[in-house]
Amino acid sequence: MSNQLPIHEGLFTWPSTKPQLLGSRCVNCAETAFPAQPDCRNCGSRETNIVELGDRGTLWTWTIQTFMPKAPYHSDETAETFKPYGVGYVEMPGGVRVESRLLPSKPDELKIGMPMQLEIIPFRTNHTGDQIMTFRFSPVAEA
Amino acid sequence: MDVAIIGIGLHRFGRSPDMSGMQQGASAVRAALADAGLSWSDMQFAYGGSQDAGNADTLVNELGLTGLQFTNIWNGCATGGSSLHAAYSAIKSGEYDVGVVVGFDKHPRGAFNPKPADWGIDEWYGETGMMLTTQFFALKTQRYMHEHGITEESLIRVSEKAFKNGSLTPTAWRQQALSYDEIANSAMISDPLRKFMFCSPAEGGAALIICNADKAHLYSSKPLFLKTAVVRTRHYGSFEVFAPSQAMKVADAPTVTASKAAFELAGIGPEDIDVMQLQDTDSGTEIIHMAENGFCEHGEQEKLLREGATDINGSMPINTDGGCLANGEPVGASGLRQVYEICVQLRGEGGARQVPNNPKVGYTHVYGAPGLSGVNIISK
Ligand SMILES: [Zn+2]
């Protein structure tokens, strides 16, 4: 049977019924990074802790990727099956803007400032049939 | 010790199917030497670089094994700027009197496809389709338009001006002027940027002969002076390409810090610049760079572009040779092409694209991954 494996360890809590993005926060200056890193890009401190960044945020900017990127892009798509996708930065309550794929792929479905919900989705299938999971944000009604 | 530019050479940007990138670099060096009336054996040092076309110091196989000091420079889009800075320092220090700076490249067709590991990023970022410079410029432009009230009209006007200038420039790759409607109706590539709003990777070479200004009169009747050459990297909090996340805190872009430092070192301000080259990987970026380099306020661009201020005959002529949009971007050569064009303008040799009223001071600016900027100020 197929497993669902994260595309990279430590990006988000997985498996989970309510997944969260994971980042790091500096003990010294409290600045946050995504993905988590052992040193702080603000103050250079080597003391950082892994923190949950949340699963909701607001859209800070966006675009639509209309053509299939060359390698290192690695999905199950072909030039024929490629579908445009949204990309944006989402401002997280954890105190950082995270770049992410977005579900909407049409300009009129995206607006700066709209609330966004984290989803963990199958991105491709590996050679043993496991699903490789990544994160994505999609618009959500204000809670 | 002041630093003079006494020779300029270009191997035309675009496609040279029968030549390697290295040969295009050698072609640019030969042109610069001829312009200066010097020979390769007169060169005491060289700095050069390319992204995809090999090690610059291999050029000695083409130009002559004279034993000179040749240092390869690779610094992304600021490769030319960094080479020029190194040459500037070599002259300033008094160690050398005359040398050459060269940049060249030959990229495959289509968008760049950088490897995440080269930029300190894990593979997932590239695999999921976020490692594209086109995306970054679109994301930055989208946010900038939202914050500063810039409309699509401005994006179109920048491209319209670029291709018009390209049509007046015999060395430009794209020499076909495009109408406002052709640009406005071209395919959307990465919202809000359309096909004719992006520059393409290309091929070409550019070279400059640099010398101690005290000796410039020995070589040239028309020396120009490199007042300053500055390269700066990003601060924490600036919005940069290839960034899986950004800080909430907002800091000045590296362009702002490089520009401020350059003006301070040269002892002049933006109002003193008569002709400029601003990095235009896309039309949105040129608009942003107008303000980041101190030439206008954020948001003022909409009005300036409508009035034609950045045209050849305008009050602040930008990218008189069509910039990256009309010349393409061979990364290693692009920054030196900018300096070449400023020198052409200051010499009054611009022909159909010559800025009127005898421009005296010029400015060049590059920006590139992963967040660095180079600025040069050149005067008569
Ligand atoms: Zn810190």
Short mmCIF file of C-alpha atoms and ligand atoms in Angstrom, two decimals:
data_model
loop_
_atom_site.label_atom_id
_atom_site.label_comp_id
_atom_site.label_asym_id
_atom_site.label_seq_id
_atom_site.Cartn_x
_atom_site.Cartn_y
_atom_site.Cartn_z
CA MET A 1 0.00 0.00 0.00
CA SER A 2 1.12 3.54 -0.58
CA ASN A 3 2.47 5.78 2.16
CA GLN A 4 2.26 9.55 2.32
CA LEU A 5 5.77 10.92 2.83
CA PRO A 6 6.65 14.58 3.32
CA ILE A 7 8.74 16.02 0.47
CA HIS A 8 11.28 17.14 3.07
CA GLU A 9 11.49 16.43 6.81
CA GLY A 10 10.76 19.31 9.15
CA LEU A 11 8.74 21.61 6.88
CA PHE A 12 5.39 20.77 8.47
CA THR A 13 3.95 18.44 11.11
CA TRP A 14 3.13 15.16 9.35
CA PRO A 15 1.23 12.93 9.65
CA SER A 16 -1.31 15.10 11.42
CA THR A 17 -5.03 15.82 11.34
CA LYS A 18 -4.29 19.55 11.76
CA PRO A 19 -0.87 20.08 10.19
CA GLN A 20 1.20 23.16 10.95
CA LEU A 21 4.15 24.72 9.18
CA LEU A 22 7.35 24.48 11.20
CA GLY A 23 10.01 27.13 11.47
CA SER A 24 12.69 28.26 13.88
CA ARG A 25 12.75 31.14 16.31
CA CYS A 26 15.89 32.76 17.64
CA VAL A 27 16.38 32.64 21.40
CA ASN A 28 18.36 35.86 21.25
CA CYS A 29 16.32 38.18 18.97
CA ALA A 30 13.01 36.27 18.56
CA GLU A 31 13.08 36.52 14.75
CA THR A 32 11.55 33.59 12.87
CA ALA A 33 12.70 31.63 9.83
CA PHE A 34 11.10 29.10 7.48
CA PRO A 35 12.28 26.44 6.97
CA ALA A 36 13.84 25.99 10.41
CA GLN A 37 17.57 26.75 10.51
CA PRO A 38 20.09 26.15 13.28
CA ASP A 39 21.49 29.69 13.17
CA CYS A 40 19.74 33.05 13.06
CA ARG A 41 19.88 35.04 9.81
CA ASN A 42 19.18 38.24 11.71
CA CYS A 43 21.65 38.24 14.60
CA GLY A 44 23.89 35.26 13.87
CA SER A 45 23.02 33.52 17.16
CA ARG A 46 23.30 29.74 17.07
CA GLU A 47 20.48 29.24 19.54
CA THR A 48 17.19 28.65 17.77
CA ASN A 49 14.15 26.56 18.62
CA ILE A 50 11.73 24.76 16.31
CA VAL A 51 8.31 26.40 16.50
CA GLU A 52 4.88 25.90 14.90
CA LEU A 53 4.07 28.78 12.56
CA GLY A 54 0.35 28.07 12.36
CA ASP A 55 -1.93 26.84 9.58
CA ARG A 56 -3.57 30.10 8.56
CA GLY A 57 -2.23 33.37 7.27
CA THR A 58 -2.93 36.26 4.92
CA LEU A 59 -1.80 36.60 1.33
CA TRP A 60 1.00 39.19 1.02
CA THR A 61 1.70 38.91 -2.71
CA TRP A 62 1.00 36.41 -5.47
CA THR A 63 1.60 35.42 -9.07
CA ILE A 64 0.59 32.60 -11.43
CA GLN A 65 3.22 30.25 -12.83
CA THR A 66 1.92 29.75 -16.38
CA PHE A 67 4.67 27.63 -17.94
CA MET A 68 6.11 24.34 -16.72
CA PRO A 69 9.45 25.08 -15.03
CA LYS A 70 12.55 23.19 -16.16
CA ALA A 71 14.38 20.86 -13.72
CA PRO A 72 14.82 20.96 -10.75
CA TYR A 73 10.99 21.11 -11.00
CA HIS A 74 9.92 17.54 -10.29
CA SER A 75 6.24 16.68 -10.44
CA ASP A 76 4.28 13.93 -12.18
CA GLU A 77 3.24 16.37 -14.90
CA THR A 78 4.28 16.38 -18.54
CA ALA A 79 4.26 19.36 -20.89
CA GLU A 80 0.80 18.16 -21.96
CA THR A 81 -0.67 17.70 -18.48
CA PHE A 82 0.97 20.74 -16.80
CA LYS A 83 -1.52 23.07 -15.14
CA PRO A 84 -0.66 26.65 -14.09
CA TYR A 85 -0.41 27.17 -10.35
CA GLY A 86 -0.42 30.10 -7.98
CA VAL A 87 2.65 31.10 -5.96
CA GLY A 88 2.66 33.64 -3.18
CA TYR A 89 3.95 34.74 0.17
CA VAL A 90 1.62 34.14 3.10
CA GLU A 91 2.05 36.17 6.26
CA MET A 92 1.92 33.72 9.18
CA PRO A 93 0.88 34.44 12.76
CA GLY A 94 4.21 32.87 13.72
CA GLY A 95 5.91 36.06 12.50
CA VAL A 96 7.30 35.29 9.06
CA ARG A 97 6.17 35.39 5.40
CA VAL A 98 6.30 31.95 3.83
CA GLU A 99 6.51 31.30 0.09
CA SER A 100 4.06 28.64 -1.03
CA ARG A 101 2.21 27.16 -3.94
CA LEU A 102 -1.39 28.38 -3.96
CA LEU A 103 -4.46 26.46 -5.08
CA PRO A 104 -6.06 29.16 -7.23
CA SER A 105 -4.57 29.44 -10.68
CA LYS A 106 -6.57 32.42 -11.97
CA PRO A 107 -5.82 36.07 -11.17
CA ASP A 108 -9.43 36.88 -10.23
CA GLU A 109 -9.32 34.25 -7.48
CA LEU A 110 -6.40 35.88 -5.65
CA LYS A 111 -6.26 39.16 -3.76
CA ILE A 112 -3.59 40.59 -1.48
CA GLY A 113 -4.80 40.45 2.12
CA MET A 114 -7.14 37.47 1.72
CA PRO A 115 -7.10 34.80 4.47
CA MET A 116 -5.36 31.57 3.47
CA GLN A 117 -5.51 28.03 4.89
CA LEU A 118 -2.62 25.54 4.90
CA GLU A 119 -3.19 22.17 3.22
CA ILE A 120 -0.85 19.21 2.90
CA ILE A 121 -1.37 17.65 -0.53
CA PRO A 122 0.04 14.80 -2.63
CA PHE A 123 2.50 16.38 -5.10
CA ARG A 124 3.94 13.39 -6.94
CA THR A 125 4.37 9.65 -6.66
CA ASN A 126 7.80 8.14 -6.14
CA HIS A 127 9.21 4.97 -7.76
CA THR A 128 7.82 2.72 -5.01
CA GLY A 129 4.35 4.20 -5.32
CA ASP A 130 4.48 6.39 -2.20
CA GLN A 131 2.79 9.76 -2.35
CA ILE A 132 5.18 12.66 -1.84
CA MET A 133 3.39 15.35 0.14
CA THR A 134 3.96 19.08 0.04
CA PHE A 135 2.26 22.16 1.46
CA ARG A 136 -0.06 24.61 -0.26
CA PHE A 137 -2.36 27.44 0.75
CA SER A 138 -5.89 28.08 -0.48
CA PRO A 139 -8.33 30.90 0.22
CA VAL A 140 -10.61 30.40 3.20
CA ALA A 141 -13.58 32.31 4.57
CA GLU A 142 -12.72 34.52 7.55
CA ALA A 143 -13.21 32.48 10.75
CA MET B 1 44.47 58.14 -7.62
CA ASP B 2 41.56 58.47 -10.05
CA VAL B 3 40.46 55.72 -12.37
CA ALA B 4 39.83 56.24 -16.08
CA ILE B 5 38.02 54.19 -18.70
CA ILE B 6 40.00 54.51 -21.94
CA GLY B 7 38.61 51.71 -24.08
CA ILE B 8 35.22 50.09 -24.53
CA GLY B 9 34.28 47.00 -26.51
CA LEU B 10 31.15 45.00 -27.11
CA HIS B 11 30.43 41.72 -28.83
CA ARG B 12 26.85 42.18 -29.90
CA PHE B 13 24.33 40.61 -27.53
CA GLY B 14 21.77 38.12 -28.80
CA ARG B 15 22.73 34.88 -30.51
CA SER B 16 26.10 34.11 -32.08
CA PRO B 17 25.54 30.47 -33.07
CA ASP B 18 29.02 30.03 -34.54
CA MET B 19 30.90 31.36 -31.53
CA SER B 20 31.48 30.08 -28.01
CA GLY B 21 30.84 32.43 -25.12
CA MET B 22 34.58 32.62 -24.60
CA GLN B 23 35.12 33.74 -28.20
CA GLN B 24 32.54 36.46 -27.71
CA GLY B 25 34.49 37.59 -24.64
CA ALA B 26 37.72 37.68 -26.65
CA SER B 27 35.94 39.60 -29.40
CA ALA B 28 34.86 42.23 -26.84
CA VAL B 29 38.40 42.52 -25.46
CA ARG B 30 39.84 43.01 -28.96
CA ALA B 31 37.27 45.72 -29.63
CA ALA B 32 38.10 47.49 -26.36
CA LEU B 33 41.84 47.30 -27.05
CA ALA B 34 41.33 48.69 -30.56
CA ASP B 35 39.22 51.49 -29.12
CA ALA B 36 42.00 52.35 -26.66
CA GLY B 37 44.74 51.93 -29.28
CA LEU B 38 46.49 49.38 -27.08
CA SER B 39 47.45 45.76 -27.48
CA TRP B 40 46.89 42.75 -25.24
CA SER B 41 50.55 42.77 -24.22
CA ASP B 42 50.02 46.23 -22.68
CA MET B 43 47.55 44.79 -20.17
CA GLN B 44 49.02 44.40 -16.68
CA PHE B 45 45.98 42.71 -15.14
CA ALA B 46 42.55 41.34 -16.02
CA TYR B 47 39.36 40.58 -14.14
CA GLY B 48 36.64 38.62 -15.86
CA GLY B 49 33.72 36.29 -15.42
CA SER B 50 30.89 34.31 -16.95
CA GLN B 51 28.11 32.14 -15.58
CA ASP B 52 27.75 29.45 -18.22
CA ALA B 53 30.61 29.98 -20.69
CA GLY B 54 33.71 28.90 -18.83
CA ASN B 55 36.59 30.32 -16.84
CA ALA B 56 37.47 33.82 -17.96
CA ASP B 57 41.21 33.36 -17.50
CA THR B 58 41.13 30.79 -20.31
CA LEU B 59 40.82 33.82 -22.61
CA VAL B 60 44.61 34.06 -22.56
CA ASN B 61 44.64 31.10 -24.95
CA GLU B 62 42.94 33.34 -27.51
CA LEU B 63 44.46 36.68 -26.62
CA GLY B 64 48.00 35.71 -25.78
CA LEU B 65 49.96 34.05 -22.97
CA THR B 66 51.57 37.21 -21.67
CA GLY B 67 51.84 36.19 -18.03
CA LEU B 68 49.51 38.90 -16.74
CA GLN B 69 47.58 38.62 -13.48
CA PHE B 70 44.14 37.29 -14.47
CA THR B 71 41.51 36.81 -11.77
CA ASN B 72 38.17 35.11 -12.38
CA ILE B 73 35.18 36.78 -10.79
CA TRP B 74 31.81 35.13 -10.35
CA ASN B 75 29.19 37.09 -8.43
CA GLY B 76 25.85 36.37 -10.07
CA CYS B 77 24.30 39.33 -11.87
CA ALA B 78 26.89 41.58 -10.23
CA THR B 79 29.76 39.70 -11.92
CA GLY B 80 30.60 42.64 -14.19
CA GLY B 81 30.19 45.13 -11.36
CA SER B 82 32.42 43.08 -9.08
CA SER B 83 35.08 42.74 -11.80
CA LEU B 84 34.97 46.46 -12.34
CA HIS B 85 35.22 47.08 -8.59
CA ALA B 86 38.28 44.81 -8.42
CA ALA B 87 39.92 46.68 -11.32
CA TYR B 88 39.01 50.01 -9.73
CA SER B 89 40.70 48.92 -6.49
CA ALA B 90 43.77 47.62 -8.34
CA ILE B 91 44.27 51.02 -9.95
CA LYS B 92 43.35 52.98 -6.82
CA SER B 93 45.89 51.08 -4.77
CA GLY B 94 48.59 52.15 -7.19
CA GLU B 95 49.60 48.57 -7.88
CA TYR B 96 48.75 48.70 -11.57
CA ASP B 97 48.38 51.36 -14.26
CA VAL B 98 46.35 49.65 -16.93
CA GLY B 99 44.23 46.53 -17.26
CA VAL B 100 41.08 45.02 -18.67
CA VAL B 101 37.69 43.97 -17.32
CA VAL B 102 35.72 41.46 -19.36
CA GLY B 103 32.40 39.65 -19.06
CA PHE B 104 30.82 37.17 -21.44
CA ASP B 105 28.19 34.46 -21.49
CA LYS B 106 26.22 32.02 -23.58
CA HIS B 107 23.06 30.65 -21.97
CA PRO B 108 20.73 27.95 -23.21
CA ARG B 109 17.31 29.16 -24.42
CA GLY B 110 14.45 29.58 -21.97
CA ALA B 111 14.29 30.71 -18.36
CA PHE B 112 17.29 30.15 -16.09
CA ASN B 113 17.08 26.97 -14.02
CA PRO B 114 19.31 27.45 -11.00
CA LYS B 115 20.09 24.56 -8.65
CA PRO B 116 18.79 25.05 -5.10
CA ALA B 117 21.97 23.62 -3.54
CA ASP B 118 24.05 26.37 -5.16
CA TRP B 119 21.99 28.89 -3.23
CA GLY B 120 21.90 27.07 0.13
CA ILE B 121 18.34 25.83 -0.30
CA ASP B 122 17.00 22.26 -0.03
CA GLU B 123 15.75 20.44 -3.13
CA TRP B 124 12.02 20.61 -2.29
CA TYR B 125 11.99 24.34 -3.07
CA GLY B 126 13.02 23.78 -6.67
CA GLU B 127 11.08 20.52 -7.06
CA THR B 128 7.79 22.20 -6.14
CA GLY B 129 8.35 25.01 -8.65
CA MET B 130 9.26 28.06 -6.61
CA MET B 131 12.86 28.57 -7.70
CA LEU B 132 12.28 30.88 -10.66
CA THR B 133 13.59 34.41 -11.02
CA THR B 134 10.58 35.29 -13.22
CA GLN B 135 8.27 34.40 -10.32
CA PHE B 136 10.22 36.52 -7.87
CA PHE B 137 10.14 39.59 -10.07
CA ALA B 138 6.40 39.09 -10.57
CA LEU B 139 5.83 38.68 -6.82
CA LYS B 140 7.85 41.79 -6.01
CA THR B 141 6.17 43.83 -8.75
CA GLN B 142 2.69 42.68 -7.68
CA ARG B 143 3.30 43.83 -4.12
CA TYR B 144 4.94 47.07 -5.25
CA MET B 145 2.00 47.96 -7.50
CA HIS B 146 -0.38 47.27 -4.60
CA GLU B 147 1.58 49.45 -2.17
CA HIS B 148 2.42 52.34 -4.45
CA GLY B 149 -0.49 52.60 -6.87
CA ILE B 150 1.40 51.59 -10.00
CA THR B 151 -0.83 50.29 -12.80
CA GLU B 152 -0.28 47.98 -15.75
CA GLU B 153 0.01 51.05 -17.96
CA SER B 154 3.43 51.78 -16.44
CA LEU B 155 4.63 48.22 -17.03
CA ILE B 156 3.66 48.56 -20.68
CA ARG B 157 5.31 51.96 -21.08
CA VAL B 158 8.66 50.67 -19.78
CA SER B 159 8.65 47.90 -22.39
CA GLU B 160 7.50 50.24 -25.13
CA LYS B 161 10.43 52.56 -24.37
CA ALA B 162 12.91 49.66 -24.19
CA PHE B 163 12.05 48.26 -27.61
CA LYS B 164 11.90 51.72 -29.14
CA ASN B 165 15.42 52.40 -27.84
CA GLY B 166 16.50 48.97 -29.06
CA SER B 167 15.29 49.91 -32.55
CA LEU B 168 17.69 52.89 -32.48
CA THR B 169 20.67 50.81 -31.30
CA PRO B 170 22.66 48.96 -33.99
CA THR B 171 24.16 46.56 -31.43
CA ALA B 172 20.84 45.65 -29.75
CA TRP B 173 19.48 42.12 -30.02
CA ARG B 174 15.83 43.18 -30.36
CA GLN B 175 15.61 45.98 -32.89
CA GLN B 176 11.91 45.89 -33.53
CA ALA B 177 9.87 48.61 -31.83
CA LEU B 178 6.66 47.24 -30.29
CA SER B 179 3.40 49.14 -29.94
CA TYR B 180 1.62 49.71 -26.63
CA ASP B 181 -1.13 47.31 -27.74
CA GLU B 182 1.30 44.58 -28.84
CA ILE B 183 2.85 44.63 -25.38
CA ALA B 184 -0.50 44.90 -23.59
CA ASN B 185 -1.86 41.91 -25.51
CA SER B 186 1.20 39.68 -25.24
CA ALA B 187 0.83 36.45 -23.24
CA MET B 188 0.71 36.67 -19.46
CA ILE B 189 3.83 34.86 -18.20
CA SER B 190 3.75 35.48 -14.48
CA ASP B 191 1.05 37.87 -13.37
CA PRO B 192 1.34 40.92 -13.64
CA LEU B 193 4.24 40.49 -16.10
CA ARG B 194 3.65 39.63 -19.76
CA LYS B 195 5.88 38.15 -22.44
CA PHE B 196 7.24 41.47 -23.73
CA MET B 197 7.90 42.68 -20.19
CA PHE B 198 10.65 40.11 -19.53
CA CYS B 199 14.21 39.99 -20.80
CA SER B 200 15.62 36.68 -21.99
CA PRO B 201 18.89 34.91 -21.23
CA ALA B 202 21.17 35.53 -24.21
CA GLU B 203 24.80 35.64 -25.39
CA GLY B 204 27.39 38.33 -25.72
CA GLY B 205 30.53 39.94 -24.39
CA ALA B 206 31.64 43.31 -23.06
CA ALA B 207 35.05 44.66 -22.07
CA LEU B 208 36.56 47.85 -20.69
CA ILE B 209 40.15 49.08 -20.57
CA ILE B 210 40.77 50.74 -17.21
CA CYS B 211 43.76 52.88 -16.35
CA ASN B 212 45.33 55.25 -13.86
CA ALA B 213 43.73 58.60 -14.66
CA ASP B 214 47.09 60.40 -14.40
CA LYS B 215 48.25 58.39 -17.40
CA ALA B 216 44.98 58.37 -19.33
CA HIS B 217 46.12 61.17 -21.65
CA LEU B 218 48.94 58.93 -22.85
CA TYR B 219 46.41 56.54 -24.30
CA SER B 220 43.22 58.38 -25.02
CA SER B 221 41.98 61.77 -26.11
CA LYS B 222 38.55 61.02 -24.66
CA PRO B 223 39.00 59.33 -21.28
CA LEU B 224 36.04 58.98 -18.96
CA PHE B 225 36.34 58.63 -15.21
CA LEU B 226 35.01 55.86 -13.03
CA LYS B 227 34.06 57.89 -9.98
CA THR B 228 32.98 54.91 -7.94
CA ALA B 229 32.21 51.20 -8.17
CA VAL B 230 30.15 49.72 -5.33
CA VAL B 231 28.75 46.25 -4.64
CA ARG B 232 26.45 45.54 -1.68
CA THR B 233 24.56 42.49 -0.44
CA ARG B 234 21.20 42.27 1.30
CA HIS B 235 20.26 43.09 4.85
CA TYR B 236 17.93 41.09 7.03
CA GLY B 237 14.40 42.12 6.09
CA SER B 238 14.78 42.96 2.41
CA PHE B 239 12.57 41.02 -0.02
CA GLU B 240 14.88 38.86 -2.12
CA VAL B 241 14.88 36.27 -4.84
CA PHE B 242 15.25 32.56 -3.87
CA ALA B 243 13.78 33.10 -0.38
CA PRO B 244 11.51 30.36 1.02
CA SER B 245 10.55 32.92 3.66
CA GLN B 246 10.97 36.59 4.38
CA ALA B 247 11.12 38.49 7.63
CA MET B 248 8.15 40.65 8.62
CA LYS B 249 10.57 43.43 9.40
CA VAL B 250 11.29 45.58 6.35
CA ALA B 251 14.82 46.69 5.46
CA ASP B 252 16.19 48.65 2.53
CA ALA B 253 16.93 46.61 -0.60
CA PRO B 254 20.63 46.09 -1.47
CA THR B 255 20.06 48.47 -4.38
CA VAL B 256 19.24 51.24 -1.89
CA THR B 257 22.39 50.68 0.15
CA ALA B 258 24.62 50.33 -2.94
CA SER B 259 23.15 53.47 -4.48
CA LYS B 260 23.51 55.55 -1.31
CA ALA B 261 27.10 54.41 -0.86
CA ALA B 262 27.94 55.20 -4.50
CA PHE B 263 26.51 58.72 -4.32
CA GLU B 264 28.30 59.35 -1.04
CA LEU B 265 31.65 58.15 -2.41
CA ALA B 266 31.23 60.19 -5.58
CA GLY B 267 30.12 63.25 -3.63
CA ILE B 268 27.11 63.86 -5.87
CA GLY B 269 23.39 63.08 -5.79
CA PRO B 270 20.75 61.57 -8.09
CA GLU B 271 19.96 65.05 -9.45
CA ASP B 272 23.47 65.20 -10.96
CA ILE B 273 22.98 62.13 -13.16
CA ASP B 274 22.31 62.85 -16.86
CA VAL B 275 21.87 59.31 -18.20
CA MET B 276 21.36 56.00 -16.44
CA GLN B 277 21.20 52.25 -16.80
CA LEU B 278 18.92 50.51 -14.30
CA GLN B 279 18.58 46.72 -14.16
CA ASP B 280 15.48 45.81 -16.15
CA THR B 281 15.19 42.04 -16.01
CA ASP B 282 11.53 42.93 -16.43
CA SER B 283 9.57 46.15 -16.72
CA GLY B 284 8.28 46.03 -13.13
CA THR B 285 11.81 45.85 -11.82
CA GLU B 286 12.90 48.93 -13.79
CA ILE B 287 10.04 50.85 -12.17
CA ILE B 288 11.04 49.68 -8.68
CA HIS B 289 14.70 50.47 -9.36
CA MET B 290 13.91 54.06 -10.36
CA ALA B 291 12.90 54.72 -6.75
CA GLU B 292 15.35 52.33 -5.04
CA ASN B 293 18.24 54.17 -6.72
CA GLY B 294 16.94 57.50 -5.48
CA PHE B 295 15.80 58.95 -8.82
CA CYS B 296 12.17 59.42 -7.72
CA GLU B 297 9.75 58.72 -4.90
CA HIS B 298 7.94 55.39 -4.66
CA GLY B 299 4.74 55.75 -6.65
CA GLU B 300 5.93 58.74 -8.66
CA GLN B 301 6.90 56.48 -11.57
CA GLU B 302 3.36 56.32 -12.95
CA LYS B 303 3.39 60.06 -13.67
CA LEU B 304 7.03 60.13 -14.85
CA LEU B 305 6.44 57.34 -17.35
CA ARG B 306 3.27 58.93 -18.68
CA GLU B 307 5.23 62.15 -19.27
CA GLY B 308 8.05 60.30 -21.03
CA ALA B 309 10.62 61.35 -18.43
CA THR B 310 12.66 58.18 -18.95
CA ASP B 311 12.80 58.50 -22.76
CA ILE B 312 16.02 59.46 -24.53
CA ASN B 313 14.80 63.06 -24.73
CA GLY B 314 13.28 63.04 -21.24
CA SER B 315 14.59 64.48 -17.99
CA MET B 316 15.95 61.12 -16.75
CA PRO B 317 16.87 58.89 -19.72
CA ILE B 318 16.95 55.24 -18.63
CA ASN B 319 18.41 52.32 -20.62
CA THR B 320 19.07 54.26 -23.80
CA ASP B 321 20.22 51.12 -25.65
CA GLY B 322 17.05 49.24 -24.74
CA GLY B 323 18.54 47.72 -21.56
CA CYS B 324 18.20 44.04 -20.77
CA LEU B 325 14.74 43.98 -22.33
CA ALA B 326 16.12 44.73 -25.81
CA ASN B 327 19.61 43.25 -25.38
CA GLY B 328 18.88 40.10 -23.40
CA GLU B 329 20.89 39.10 -20.39
CA PRO B 330 24.15 37.21 -20.80
CA VAL B 331 24.73 37.34 -17.03
CA GLY B 332 28.52 37.68 -17.03
CA ALA B 333 28.48 40.49 -19.60
CA SER B 334 25.32 42.38 -18.80
CA GLY B 335 26.67 44.75 -16.14
CA LEU B 336 29.57 45.76 -18.38
CA ARG B 337 27.21 46.34 -21.33
CA GLN B 338 25.56 48.95 -19.12
CA VAL B 339 28.90 50.71 -18.54
CA TYR B 340 29.69 50.45 -22.26
CA GLU B 341 26.45 52.24 -23.14
CA ILE B 342 27.00 54.98 -20.56
CA CYS B 343 30.47 55.56 -22.03
CA VAL B 344 28.99 55.77 -25.55
CA GLN B 345 26.52 58.39 -24.30
CA LEU B 346 29.11 60.45 -22.42
CA ARG B 347 31.36 60.43 -25.48
CA GLY B 348 28.44 61.68 -27.57
CA GLU B 349 28.66 58.65 -29.87
CA GLY B 350 25.07 57.44 -29.42
CA GLY B 351 23.91 58.34 -32.93
CA ALA B 352 20.13 58.00 -33.24
CA ARG B 353 19.85 57.19 -29.53
CA GLN B 354 22.16 59.97 -28.28
CA VAL B 355 20.89 61.81 -25.22
CA PRO B 356 20.84 65.53 -26.09
CA ASN B 357 22.59 68.39 -24.30
CA ASN B 358 25.98 66.82 -23.81
CA PRO B 359 25.45 64.45 -20.85
CA LYS B 360 28.33 64.59 -18.37
CA VAL B 361 27.58 62.07 -15.63
CA GLY B 362 26.20 58.54 -16.01
CA TYR B 363 25.04 55.82 -13.64
CA THR B 364 24.75 52.04 -13.90
CA HIS B 365 22.92 49.64 -11.61
CA VAL B 366 22.53 45.86 -11.47
CA TYR B 367 20.53 43.68 -9.13
CA GLY B 368 20.68 39.91 -8.90
CA ALA B 369 20.35 36.69 -6.96
CA PRO B 370 20.45 36.10 -4.09
CA GLY B 371 20.11 39.77 -3.23
CA LEU B 372 23.05 41.86 -4.31
CA SER B 373 23.47 45.06 -6.20
CA GLY B 374 26.26 46.88 -8.04
CA VAL B 375 26.37 50.58 -8.85
CA ASN B 376 28.91 52.56 -10.92
CA ILE B 377 29.12 56.28 -11.50
CA ILE B 378 31.00 57.49 -14.57
CA SER B 379 31.78 61.07 -15.54
CA LYS B 380 33.47 63.07 -18.26
ZN ZN C 1 18.59 36.16 16.21
#
